[in-house]
mmCIF file of C-alpha atoms in Angstrom:
data_model
loop_
_atom_site.group_PDB
_atom_site.id
_atom_site.type_symbol
_atom_site.label_atom_id
_atom_site.label_comp_id
_atom_site.label_asym_id
_atom_site.label_seq_id
_atom_site.Cartn_x
_atom_site.Cartn_y
_atom_site.Cartn_z
ATOM 1 C CA UNK A 11 16.484 -27.941 -26.363
ATOM 2 C CA UNK A 12 12.765 -28.290 -26.498
ATOM 3 C CA UNK A 13 12.075 -31.969 -25.531
ATOM 4 C CA UNK A 14 8.769 -33.799 -27.112
ATOM 5 C CA UNK A 15 5.794 -32.253 -25.675
ATOM 6 C CA UNK A 16 7.887 -30.109 -23.386
ATOM 7 C CA UNK A 17 5.892 -26.417 -22.248
ATOM 8 C CA UNK A 18 7.866 -23.563 -21.939
ATOM 9 C CA UNK A 19 5.679 -22.221 -19.225
ATOM 10 C CA UNK A 20 3.380 -23.427 -17.075
ATOM 11 C CA UNK A 21 -0.341 -23.259 -16.158
ATOM 12 C CA UNK A 22 -3.069 -23.921 -18.802
ATOM 13 C CA UNK A 23 -3.364 -24.066 -22.265
ATOM 14 C CA UNK A 24 -6.209 -22.988 -24.637
ATOM 15 C CA UNK A 25 -6.346 -23.021 -28.559
ATOM 16 C CA UNK A 26 -8.538 -23.138 -31.657
ATOM 17 C CA UNK A 27 -6.205 -25.178 -33.124
ATOM 18 C CA UNK A 28 -6.293 -29.024 -33.376
ATOM 19 C CA UNK A 29 -3.303 -29.216 -31.625
ATOM 20 C CA UNK A 30 -5.081 -28.749 -28.225
ATOM 21 C CA UNK A 31 -4.777 -32.532 -28.048
ATOM 22 C CA UNK A 32 -2.780 -31.747 -25.472
ATOM 23 C CA UNK A 33 -4.369 -29.029 -23.444
ATOM 24 C CA UNK A 34 -5.201 -31.493 -21.393
ATOM 25 C CA UNK A 35 -2.179 -32.090 -20.075
ATOM 26 C CA UNK A 36 -1.406 -28.701 -17.711
ATOM 27 C CA UNK A 37 1.427 -28.055 -15.124
ATOM 28 C CA UNK A 38 1.311 -26.464 -12.193
ATOM 29 C CA UNK A 39 4.149 -23.416 -11.435
ATOM 30 C CA UNK A 40 6.434 -24.161 -8.903
ATOM 31 C CA UNK A 41 7.526 -20.761 -8.267
ATOM 32 C CA UNK A 42 6.399 -18.574 -4.872
ATOM 33 C CA UNK A 43 7.232 -15.530 -5.689
ATOM 34 C CA UNK A 44 3.820 -15.635 -8.304
ATOM 35 C CA UNK A 45 0.999 -15.081 -6.777
ATOM 36 C CA UNK A 46 -1.307 -15.117 -10.345
ATOM 37 C CA UNK A 47 -2.012 -17.432 -12.565
ATOM 38 C CA UNK A 48 -0.926 -16.835 -15.992
ATOM 39 C CA UNK A 49 -1.905 -18.590 -19.234
ATOM 40 C CA UNK A 50 1.228 -20.254 -21.033
ATOM 41 C CA UNK A 51 1.947 -20.333 -24.468
ATOM 42 C CA UNK A 52 3.439 -23.063 -25.744
ATOM 43 C CA UNK A 53 6.359 -22.036 -28.895
ATOM 44 C CA UNK A 54 5.537 -21.625 -32.412
ATOM 45 C CA UNK A 55 6.628 -24.419 -35.274
ATOM 46 C CA UNK A 56 8.477 -21.551 -36.583
ATOM 47 C CA UNK A 57 9.999 -21.323 -33.011
ATOM 48 C CA UNK A 58 11.013 -24.608 -32.496
ATOM 49 C CA UNK A 59 12.627 -24.870 -35.784
ATOM 50 C CA UNK A 60 14.742 -21.734 -34.943
ATOM 51 C CA UNK A 61 15.707 -22.557 -31.800
ATOM 52 C CA UNK A 62 16.727 -26.112 -31.891
ATOM 53 C CA UNK A 63 20.680 -26.500 -33.085
ATOM 54 C CA UNK A 64 20.109 -29.719 -34.276
ATOM 55 C CA UNK A 65 17.650 -28.367 -37.077
ATOM 56 C CA UNK A 66 19.901 -25.368 -37.947
ATOM 57 C CA UNK A 67 20.117 -26.240 -41.749
ATOM 58 C CA UNK A 68 16.049 -26.503 -42.010
ATOM 59 C CA UNK A 69 16.088 -23.299 -40.246
ATOM 60 C CA UNK A 70 18.512 -21.587 -42.618
ATOM 61 C CA UNK A 71 16.290 -22.764 -45.575
ATOM 62 C CA UNK A 72 13.357 -21.446 -43.869
ATOM 63 C CA UNK A 73 14.708 -17.784 -43.259
ATOM 64 C CA UNK A 74 15.943 -17.679 -46.975
ATOM 65 C CA UNK A 75 12.949 -18.571 -48.412
ATOM 66 C CA UNK A 76 10.781 -15.366 -49.039
ATOM 67 C CA UNK A 77 7.582 -17.213 -49.593
ATOM 68 C CA UNK A 78 7.629 -18.211 -45.740
ATOM 69 C CA UNK A 79 5.292 -21.194 -44.871
ATOM 70 C CA UNK A 80 3.117 -19.514 -42.796
ATOM 71 C CA UNK A 81 4.920 -21.523 -39.303
ATOM 72 C CA UNK A 82 4.240 -19.419 -36.945
ATOM 73 C CA UNK A 83 0.771 -18.342 -37.772
ATOM 74 C CA UNK A 84 -1.092 -19.771 -34.465
ATOM 75 C CA UNK A 85 -4.584 -19.577 -36.638
ATOM 76 C CA UNK A 86 -3.551 -22.873 -38.522
ATOM 77 C CA UNK A 87 -2.787 -25.912 -37.326
ATOM 78 C CA UNK A 88 0.243 -27.697 -39.056
ATOM 79 C CA UNK A 89 2.508 -30.571 -38.808
ATOM 80 C CA UNK A 90 6.082 -29.933 -39.826
ATOM 81 C CA UNK A 91 8.433 -33.450 -40.136
ATOM 82 C CA UNK A 92 12.141 -31.649 -40.144
ATOM 83 C CA UNK A 93 15.404 -32.916 -40.828
ATOM 84 C CA UNK A 94 18.108 -32.716 -38.431
ATOM 85 C CA UNK A 95 20.962 -32.080 -40.002
ATOM 86 C CA UNK A 96 23.177 -35.151 -40.091
ATOM 87 C CA UNK A 97 19.982 -36.295 -42.727
ATOM 88 C CA UNK A 98 21.632 -33.786 -45.406
ATOM 89 C CA UNK A 99 24.523 -36.060 -45.403
ATOM 90 C CA UNK A 100 22.270 -38.237 -47.847
ATOM 91 C CA UNK A 101 21.746 -35.724 -50.464
ATOM 92 C CA UNK A 102 24.067 -35.494 -53.634
ATOM 93 C CA UNK A 103 26.216 -31.787 -52.954
ATOM 94 C CA UNK A 104 24.892 -30.739 -56.064
ATOM 95 C CA UNK A 105 20.859 -31.332 -54.800
ATOM 96 C CA UNK A 106 22.337 -29.695 -51.698
ATOM 97 C CA UNK A 107 23.472 -26.536 -52.927
ATOM 98 C CA UNK A 108 20.648 -25.724 -55.025
ATOM 99 C CA UNK A 109 18.263 -25.332 -51.703
ATOM 100 C CA UNK A 110 20.184 -22.381 -51.220
ATOM 101 C CA UNK A 111 20.583 -21.150 -54.898
ATOM 102 C CA UNK A 112 17.354 -22.222 -56.541
ATOM 103 C CA UNK A 113 14.624 -20.234 -54.772
ATOM 104 C CA UNK A 114 11.960 -22.436 -56.432
ATOM 105 C CA UNK A 115 13.772 -25.347 -55.551
ATOM 106 C CA UNK A 116 13.990 -24.092 -51.731
ATOM 107 C CA UNK A 117 10.367 -23.475 -51.493
ATOM 108 C CA UNK A 118 9.069 -27.037 -53.193
ATOM 109 C CA UNK A 119 11.515 -28.794 -50.610
ATOM 110 C CA UNK A 120 10.194 -26.780 -47.933
ATOM 111 C CA UNK A 121 6.726 -28.063 -48.615
ATOM 112 C CA UNK A 122 7.327 -30.293 -48.914
ATOM 113 C CA UNK A 123 7.809 -31.420 -45.089
ATOM 114 C CA UNK A 124 4.864 -28.967 -43.782
ATOM 115 C CA UNK A 125 1.107 -30.512 -43.637
ATOM 116 C CA UNK A 126 -1.490 -27.786 -43.063
ATOM 117 C CA UNK A 127 -4.617 -28.205 -41.703
ATOM 118 C CA UNK A 128 -3.981 -30.954 -39.553
ATOM 119 C CA UNK A 129 -1.717 -30.856 -36.658
ATOM 120 C CA UNK A 130 -0.389 -34.581 -36.202
ATOM 121 C CA UNK A 131 0.451 -36.867 -33.096
ATOM 122 C CA UNK A 132 2.068 -40.442 -33.281
ATOM 123 C CA UNK A 133 0.537 -41.000 -29.579
ATOM 124 C CA UNK A 134 -3.175 -40.397 -31.278
ATOM 125 C CA UNK A 135 -2.688 -42.432 -34.593
ATOM 126 C CA UNK A 136 -5.516 -42.995 -37.016
ATOM 127 C CA UNK A 137 -5.067 -41.018 -40.038
ATOM 128 C CA UNK A 138 -3.354 -43.644 -42.480
ATOM 129 C CA UNK A 139 -2.566 -40.485 -44.699
ATOM 130 C CA UNK A 140 -1.435 -36.962 -44.903
ATOM 131 C CA UNK A 141 -1.072 -34.742 -47.706
ATOM 132 C CA UNK A 142 1.821 -32.282 -47.855
ATOM 133 C CA UNK A 143 1.919 -28.641 -49.259
ATOM 134 C CA UNK A 144 2.730 -29.945 -52.106
ATOM 135 C CA UNK A 145 -0.404 -32.178 -52.552
ATOM 136 C CA UNK A 146 2.135 -35.282 -52.660
ATOM 137 C CA UNK A 147 1.139 -38.109 -49.666
ATOM 138 C CA UNK A 148 3.067 -38.727 -46.521
ATOM 139 C CA UNK A 149 2.200 -41.893 -44.355
ATOM 140 C CA UNK A 150 3.050 -42.300 -40.716
ATOM 141 C CA UNK A 151 3.390 -45.468 -39.464
ATOM 142 C CA UNK A 152 4.945 -47.511 -36.398
ATOM 143 C CA UNK A 153 4.276 -48.159 -32.610
ATOM 144 C CA UNK A 154 5.920 -46.906 -29.930
ATOM 145 C CA UNK A 155 7.642 -50.294 -29.589
ATOM 146 C CA UNK A 156 8.609 -50.490 -32.744
ATOM 147 C CA UNK A 157 9.497 -46.529 -33.102
ATOM 148 C CA UNK A 158 7.812 -44.314 -35.962
ATOM 149 C CA UNK A 159 7.973 -43.562 -39.879
ATOM 150 C CA UNK A 160 6.850 -41.279 -42.332
ATOM 151 C CA UNK A 161 7.263 -42.804 -45.985
ATOM 152 C CA UNK A 162 9.792 -45.249 -44.702
ATOM 153 C CA UNK A 163 11.804 -42.547 -42.779
ATOM 154 C CA UNK A 164 12.729 -42.881 -38.863
ATOM 155 C CA UNK A 165 11.120 -40.186 -36.659
ATOM 156 C CA UNK A 166 13.678 -39.516 -33.490
ATOM 157 C CA UNK A 167 11.661 -37.389 -31.778
ATOM 158 C CA UNK A 168 8.129 -37.522 -32.252
ATOM 159 C CA UNK A 169 5.396 -34.944 -30.639
ATOM 160 C CA UNK A 170 7.322 -32.045 -30.372
ATOM 161 C CA UNK A 171 4.579 -29.784 -29.160
ATOM 162 C CA UNK A 172 3.672 -26.390 -30.506
ATOM 163 C CA UNK A 173 1.321 -23.644 -30.036
ATOM 164 C CA UNK A 174 -0.221 -24.726 -33.654
ATOM 165 C CA UNK A 175 0.712 -28.373 -33.798
ATOM 166 C CA UNK A 176 3.615 -30.566 -33.600
ATOM 167 C CA UNK A 177 7.080 -30.700 -35.044
ATOM 168 C CA UNK A 178 8.573 -34.321 -36.041
ATOM 169 C CA UNK A 179 12.155 -34.857 -35.966
ATOM 170 C CA UNK A 180 13.193 -37.302 -38.836
ATOM 171 C CA UNK A 181 16.829 -38.684 -38.968
ATOM 172 C CA UNK A 182 16.787 -38.859 -43.234
ATOM 173 C CA UNK A 183 15.564 -36.863 -45.636
ATOM 174 C CA UNK A 184 12.213 -38.012 -47.292
ATOM 175 C CA UNK A 185 12.355 -40.645 -49.972
ATOM 176 C CA UNK A 186 12.102 -37.874 -53.043
ATOM 177 C CA UNK A 187 15.686 -37.048 -52.645
ATOM 178 C CA UNK A 188 16.722 -40.489 -52.371
ATOM 179 C CA UNK A 189 18.434 -42.212 -55.397
ATOM 180 C CA UNK A 190 16.806 -41.548 -58.559
ATOM 181 C CA UNK A 191 16.933 -43.360 -61.402
ATOM 182 C CA UNK A 192 19.462 -42.907 -64.534
ATOM 183 C CA UNK A 193 19.569 -46.595 -65.682
ATOM 184 C CA UNK A 194 18.073 -47.127 -69.185
ATOM 185 C CA UNK A 195 17.969 -50.723 -68.483
ATOM 186 C CA UNK A 196 14.796 -51.905 -69.949
ATOM 187 C CA UNK A 197 13.114 -53.423 -66.660
ATOM 188 C CA UNK A 198 12.554 -49.999 -65.581
ATOM 189 C CA UNK A 199 9.493 -50.816 -67.759
ATOM 190 C CA UNK A 200 8.120 -53.303 -65.374
ATOM 191 C CA UNK A 201 6.636 -52.820 -61.895
ATOM 192 C CA UNK A 202 7.961 -54.641 -58.934
ATOM 193 C CA UNK A 203 5.058 -57.177 -59.276
ATOM 194 C CA UNK A 204 5.449 -57.753 -62.480
ATOM 195 C CA UNK A 205 9.420 -58.295 -62.226
ATOM 196 C CA UNK A 206 8.313 -61.046 -59.070
ATOM 197 C CA UNK A 207 5.939 -62.678 -61.671
ATOM 198 C CA UNK A 208 8.574 -62.759 -64.626
ATOM 199 C CA UNK A 209 11.412 -64.204 -61.862
ATOM 200 C CA UNK A 210 11.215 -68.119 -61.106
ATOM 201 C CA UNK A 211 12.772 -68.169 -58.622
ATOM 202 C CA UNK A 212 10.289 -65.503 -56.855
ATOM 203 C CA UNK A 213 7.615 -68.388 -57.564
ATOM 204 C CA UNK A 214 6.343 -68.296 -53.940
ATOM 205 C CA UNK A 215 6.346 -64.889 -53.087
ATOM 206 C CA UNK A 216 4.179 -63.877 -56.665
ATOM 207 C CA UNK A 217 2.156 -66.579 -55.508
ATOM 208 C CA UNK A 218 1.299 -65.070 -52.308
ATOM 209 C CA UNK A 219 0.612 -62.231 -53.654
ATOM 210 C CA UNK A 220 -1.971 -62.909 -56.654
ATOM 211 C CA UNK A 221 -4.030 -65.092 -53.538
ATOM 212 C CA UNK A 222 -4.298 -62.078 -51.397
ATOM 213 C CA UNK A 223 -4.605 -59.253 -54.538
ATOM 214 C CA UNK A 224 -1.965 -57.417 -52.764
ATOM 215 C CA UNK A 225 -1.977 -55.177 -56.173
ATOM 216 C CA UNK A 226 -0.112 -52.180 -54.887
ATOM 217 C CA UNK A 227 3.037 -53.288 -56.220
ATOM 218 C CA UNK A 228 2.087 -53.079 -59.835
ATOM 219 C CA UNK A 229 0.660 -50.082 -59.672
ATOM 220 C CA UNK A 230 3.845 -47.693 -61.324
ATOM 221 C CA UNK A 231 3.399 -44.881 -59.358
ATOM 222 C CA UNK A 232 3.114 -46.405 -56.680
ATOM 223 C CA UNK A 233 7.121 -46.119 -55.496
ATOM 224 C CA UNK A 234 8.363 -49.041 -52.983
ATOM 225 C CA UNK A 235 11.115 -51.352 -51.996
ATOM 226 C CA UNK A 236 10.343 -55.030 -51.746
ATOM 227 C CA UNK A 237 12.804 -57.200 -50.036
ATOM 228 C CA UNK A 238 12.059 -60.601 -51.813
ATOM 229 C CA UNK A 239 12.862 -63.943 -50.474
ATOM 230 C CA UNK A 240 13.278 -66.533 -53.072
ATOM 231 C CA UNK A 241 11.550 -69.694 -52.924
ATOM 232 C CA UNK A 242 14.725 -71.552 -51.172
ATOM 233 C CA UNK A 243 14.275 -69.031 -47.917
ATOM 234 C CA UNK A 244 10.376 -70.053 -48.108
ATOM 235 C CA UNK A 245 11.448 -73.786 -48.055
ATOM 236 C CA UNK A 246 14.194 -73.542 -45.370
ATOM 237 C CA UNK A 247 11.057 -73.239 -42.906
ATOM 238 C CA UNK A 248 9.797 -76.820 -44.047
ATOM 239 C CA UNK A 249 7.379 -77.768 -46.270
ATOM 240 C CA UNK A 250 4.271 -78.232 -43.153
ATOM 241 C CA UNK A 251 5.018 -73.966 -43.330
ATOM 242 C CA UNK A 252 5.141 -73.035 -46.819
ATOM 243 C CA UNK A 253 1.799 -75.448 -47.433
ATOM 244 C CA UNK A 254 0.089 -73.773 -44.627
ATOM 245 C CA UNK A 255 1.583 -70.371 -46.169
ATOM 246 C CA UNK A 256 -0.387 -71.207 -49.423
ATOM 247 C CA UNK A 257 -3.760 -72.649 -48.260
ATOM 248 C CA UNK A 258 -6.193 -70.431 -49.974
ATOM 249 C CA UNK A 259 -8.333 -69.897 -46.905
ATOM 250 C CA UNK A 260 -6.121 -70.652 -43.804
ATOM 251 C CA UNK A 261 -3.130 -69.088 -44.934
ATOM 252 C CA UNK A 262 -4.360 -65.366 -45.624
ATOM 253 C CA UNK A 263 -3.223 -63.102 -42.145
ATOM 254 C CA UNK A 264 -0.461 -65.042 -42.268
ATOM 255 C CA UNK A 265 0.406 -63.838 -46.333
ATOM 256 C CA UNK A 266 -0.120 -60.610 -45.549
ATOM 257 C CA UNK A 267 1.485 -60.467 -42.741
ATOM 258 C CA UNK A 268 4.807 -61.613 -45.107
ATOM 259 C CA UNK A 269 3.764 -59.149 -47.602
ATOM 260 C CA UNK A 270 3.444 -56.188 -45.548
ATOM 261 C CA UNK A 271 6.662 -57.257 -43.668
ATOM 262 C CA UNK A 272 8.578 -57.028 -46.721
ATOM 263 C CA UNK A 273 7.633 -54.213 -48.168
ATOM 264 C CA UNK A 274 9.014 -50.807 -47.877
ATOM 265 C CA UNK A 275 6.444 -48.070 -49.029
ATOM 266 C CA UNK A 276 7.338 -44.970 -50.644
ATOM 267 C CA UNK A 277 11.070 -45.467 -50.036
ATOM 268 C CA UNK A 278 13.113 -46.222 -53.388
ATOM 269 C CA UNK A 279 15.878 -47.992 -51.087
ATOM 270 C CA UNK A 280 19.226 -47.802 -53.037
ATOM 271 C CA UNK A 281 21.892 -50.187 -51.520
ATOM 272 C CA UNK A 282 25.187 -48.687 -51.636
ATOM 273 C CA UNK A 283 28.694 -47.754 -50.153
ATOM 274 C CA UNK A 284 28.544 -48.091 -46.566
ATOM 275 C CA UNK A 285 25.117 -48.399 -44.879
ATOM 276 C CA UNK A 286 23.655 -48.164 -41.004
ATOM 277 C CA UNK A 287 19.807 -47.005 -41.459
ATOM 278 C CA UNK A 288 16.457 -47.723 -40.218
ATOM 279 C CA UNK A 289 13.613 -48.229 -42.683
ATOM 280 C CA UNK A 290 9.954 -49.035 -41.773
ATOM 281 C CA UNK A 291 7.743 -51.813 -43.813
ATOM 282 C CA UNK A 292 4.363 -51.366 -44.042
ATOM 283 C CA UNK A 293 3.400 -52.932 -40.250
ATOM 284 C CA UNK A 294 5.016 -49.860 -39.164
ATOM 285 C CA UNK A 295 7.951 -52.094 -38.430
ATOM 286 C CA UNK A 296 12.138 -51.757 -38.497
ATOM 287 C CA UNK A 297 14.260 -52.894 -40.627
ATOM 288 C CA UNK A 298 17.818 -52.450 -39.678
ATOM 289 C CA UNK A 299 19.972 -52.534 -43.055
ATOM 290 C CA UNK A 300 23.740 -52.454 -42.467
ATOM 291 C CA UNK A 301 26.533 -53.359 -44.427
ATOM 292 C CA UNK A 302 29.233 -52.146 -47.551
ATOM 293 C CA UNK A 303 30.196 -53.241 -50.243
ATOM 294 C CA UNK A 304 32.806 -55.514 -49.352
ATOM 295 C CA UNK A 305 31.880 -57.548 -46.410
ATOM 296 C CA UNK A 306 27.637 -57.452 -47.986
ATOM 297 C CA UNK A 307 24.837 -56.191 -46.451
ATOM 298 C CA UNK A 308 22.061 -57.547 -43.960
ATOM 299 C CA UNK A 309 18.696 -56.165 -42.947
ATOM 300 C CA UNK A 310 17.894 -57.544 -39.621
ATOM 301 C CA UNK A 311 20.540 -59.944 -39.641
ATOM 302 C CA UNK A 312 19.419 -61.552 -42.918
ATOM 303 C CA UNK A 313 22.167 -61.284 -46.329
ATOM 304 C CA UNK A 314 20.762 -59.294 -48.957
ATOM 305 C CA UNK A 315 21.968 -61.351 -52.288
ATOM 306 C CA UNK A 316 20.499 -59.373 -55.262
ATOM 307 C CA UNK A 317 21.069 -56.089 -54.891
ATOM 308 C CA UNK A 318 19.312 -52.878 -56.383
ATOM 309 C CA UNK A 319 16.969 -54.713 -59.365
ATOM 310 C CA UNK A 320 15.252 -51.973 -60.590
ATOM 311 C CA UNK A 321 11.674 -51.479 -61.497
ATOM 312 C CA UNK A 322 9.759 -48.303 -62.693
ATOM 313 C CA UNK A 323 7.867 -47.892 -59.022
ATOM 314 C CA UNK A 324 11.137 -48.580 -56.766
ATOM 315 C CA UNK A 325 13.599 -51.227 -56.444
ATOM 316 C CA UNK A 326 13.152 -55.386 -55.527
ATOM 317 C CA UNK A 327 16.416 -56.280 -53.242
ATOM 318 C CA UNK A 328 16.317 -59.878 -52.634
ATOM 319 C CA UNK A 329 16.903 -60.994 -49.457
ATOM 320 C CA UNK A 330 18.223 -64.623 -47.943
ATOM 321 C CA UNK A 331 16.128 -65.323 -45.708
ATOM 322 C CA UNK A 332 12.054 -64.690 -44.706
ATOM 323 C CA UNK A 333 11.671 -61.885 -42.329
ATOM 324 C CA UNK A 334 9.983 -62.518 -39.009
ATOM 325 C CA UNK A 335 8.359 -60.559 -36.443
ATOM 326 C CA UNK A 336 10.105 -59.341 -33.486
ATOM 327 C CA UNK A 337 7.890 -60.204 -31.490
ATOM 328 C CA UNK A 338 5.902 -63.478 -30.002
ATOM 329 C CA UNK A 339 5.006 -65.665 -32.445
ATOM 330 C CA UNK A 340 1.821 -67.651 -33.799
ATOM 331 C CA UNK A 341 1.607 -71.475 -33.685
ATOM 332 C CA UNK A 342 1.350 -70.893 -37.665
ATOM 333 C CA UNK A 343 4.803 -69.220 -37.671
ATOM 334 C CA UNK A 344 6.121 -71.377 -34.467
ATOM 335 C CA UNK A 345 8.534 -73.923 -36.804
ATOM 336 C CA UNK A 346 12.393 -73.296 -36.708
ATOM 337 C CA UNK A 347 13.532 -70.688 -38.912
ATOM 338 C CA UNK A 348 16.980 -70.379 -40.596
ATOM 339 C CA UNK A 349 18.571 -66.681 -40.891
ATOM 340 C CA UNK A 350 20.645 -66.313 -43.869
ATOM 341 C CA UNK A 351 23.739 -64.451 -43.208
ATOM 342 C CA UNK A 352 25.076 -64.590 -46.385
ATOM 343 C CA UNK A 353 27.190 -61.633 -47.621
ATOM 344 C CA UNK A 354 26.926 -61.942 -51.201
ATOM 345 C CA UNK A 355 26.929 -59.164 -53.654
ATOM 346 C CA UNK A 356 26.058 -60.684 -56.904
#
């Protein structure tokens, strides 16, 4: 199979699409039987999808689509976020079956993974948002160190080069196929931000949202999951830390990191059953959620204490500790931290 950026043949490559960002990397033919230089051709995005066994389900859907999304068009520049076969295990059986029965559902599903007009490379990031063929936003995030994500979903193999753009292999289906609300609970009338503000146990997190004018969680159509530490988790870090965090001026940078570290954009992450998955926060850092209903759940080792508090725009997952970066910490956060291992699912 084709690896990330692997060329089918050697020599130079030219193209009019924006994916020519990789064209400067030429390779030299090693065969002595050929005395002339030939121009190489990378596969098209469609070739990669049909040629990789890990993409067999998505490949079947594309083959079944009479309105082929022109993934073989070499005159365009395209990015395709292609779920591997195991990603479809997350889907409810009825939704999965509908992709093979309902032409409209299949067409919309395929289009939600395709970006036309731009060959996006994670190694040359700089575009904060892409629009898929359905006009919905895709948010690429991450780094080589922490891994790459799109709308909170792990990119398993990035920047598979094609003549007309890039294929990005993703380990899960995009959030639109995740758990959706069926509850009639009145809390669904409120946003994540409003629920945080109305819960006394989250007063510190509520305060830092207000101090930094972080209004995103109050927007009904901005879907997210917020891993919210209660006040007790902040106090466990000591009064010096809390006072510095709440300092209106000097604490702003640290508050911004705390907020963004605990918020996963776009994804309505519903915790149930056996879970062992990695999702990306706004900073592009990896959050590893693992556990089951018997033993409880953790995220990066911190216990989830209250699960699936539903809001109109996503979920609050109460976490028993303040998450810290896996990188070296600044003097601001150098105070000793305690990591909760609670497995309560109350």
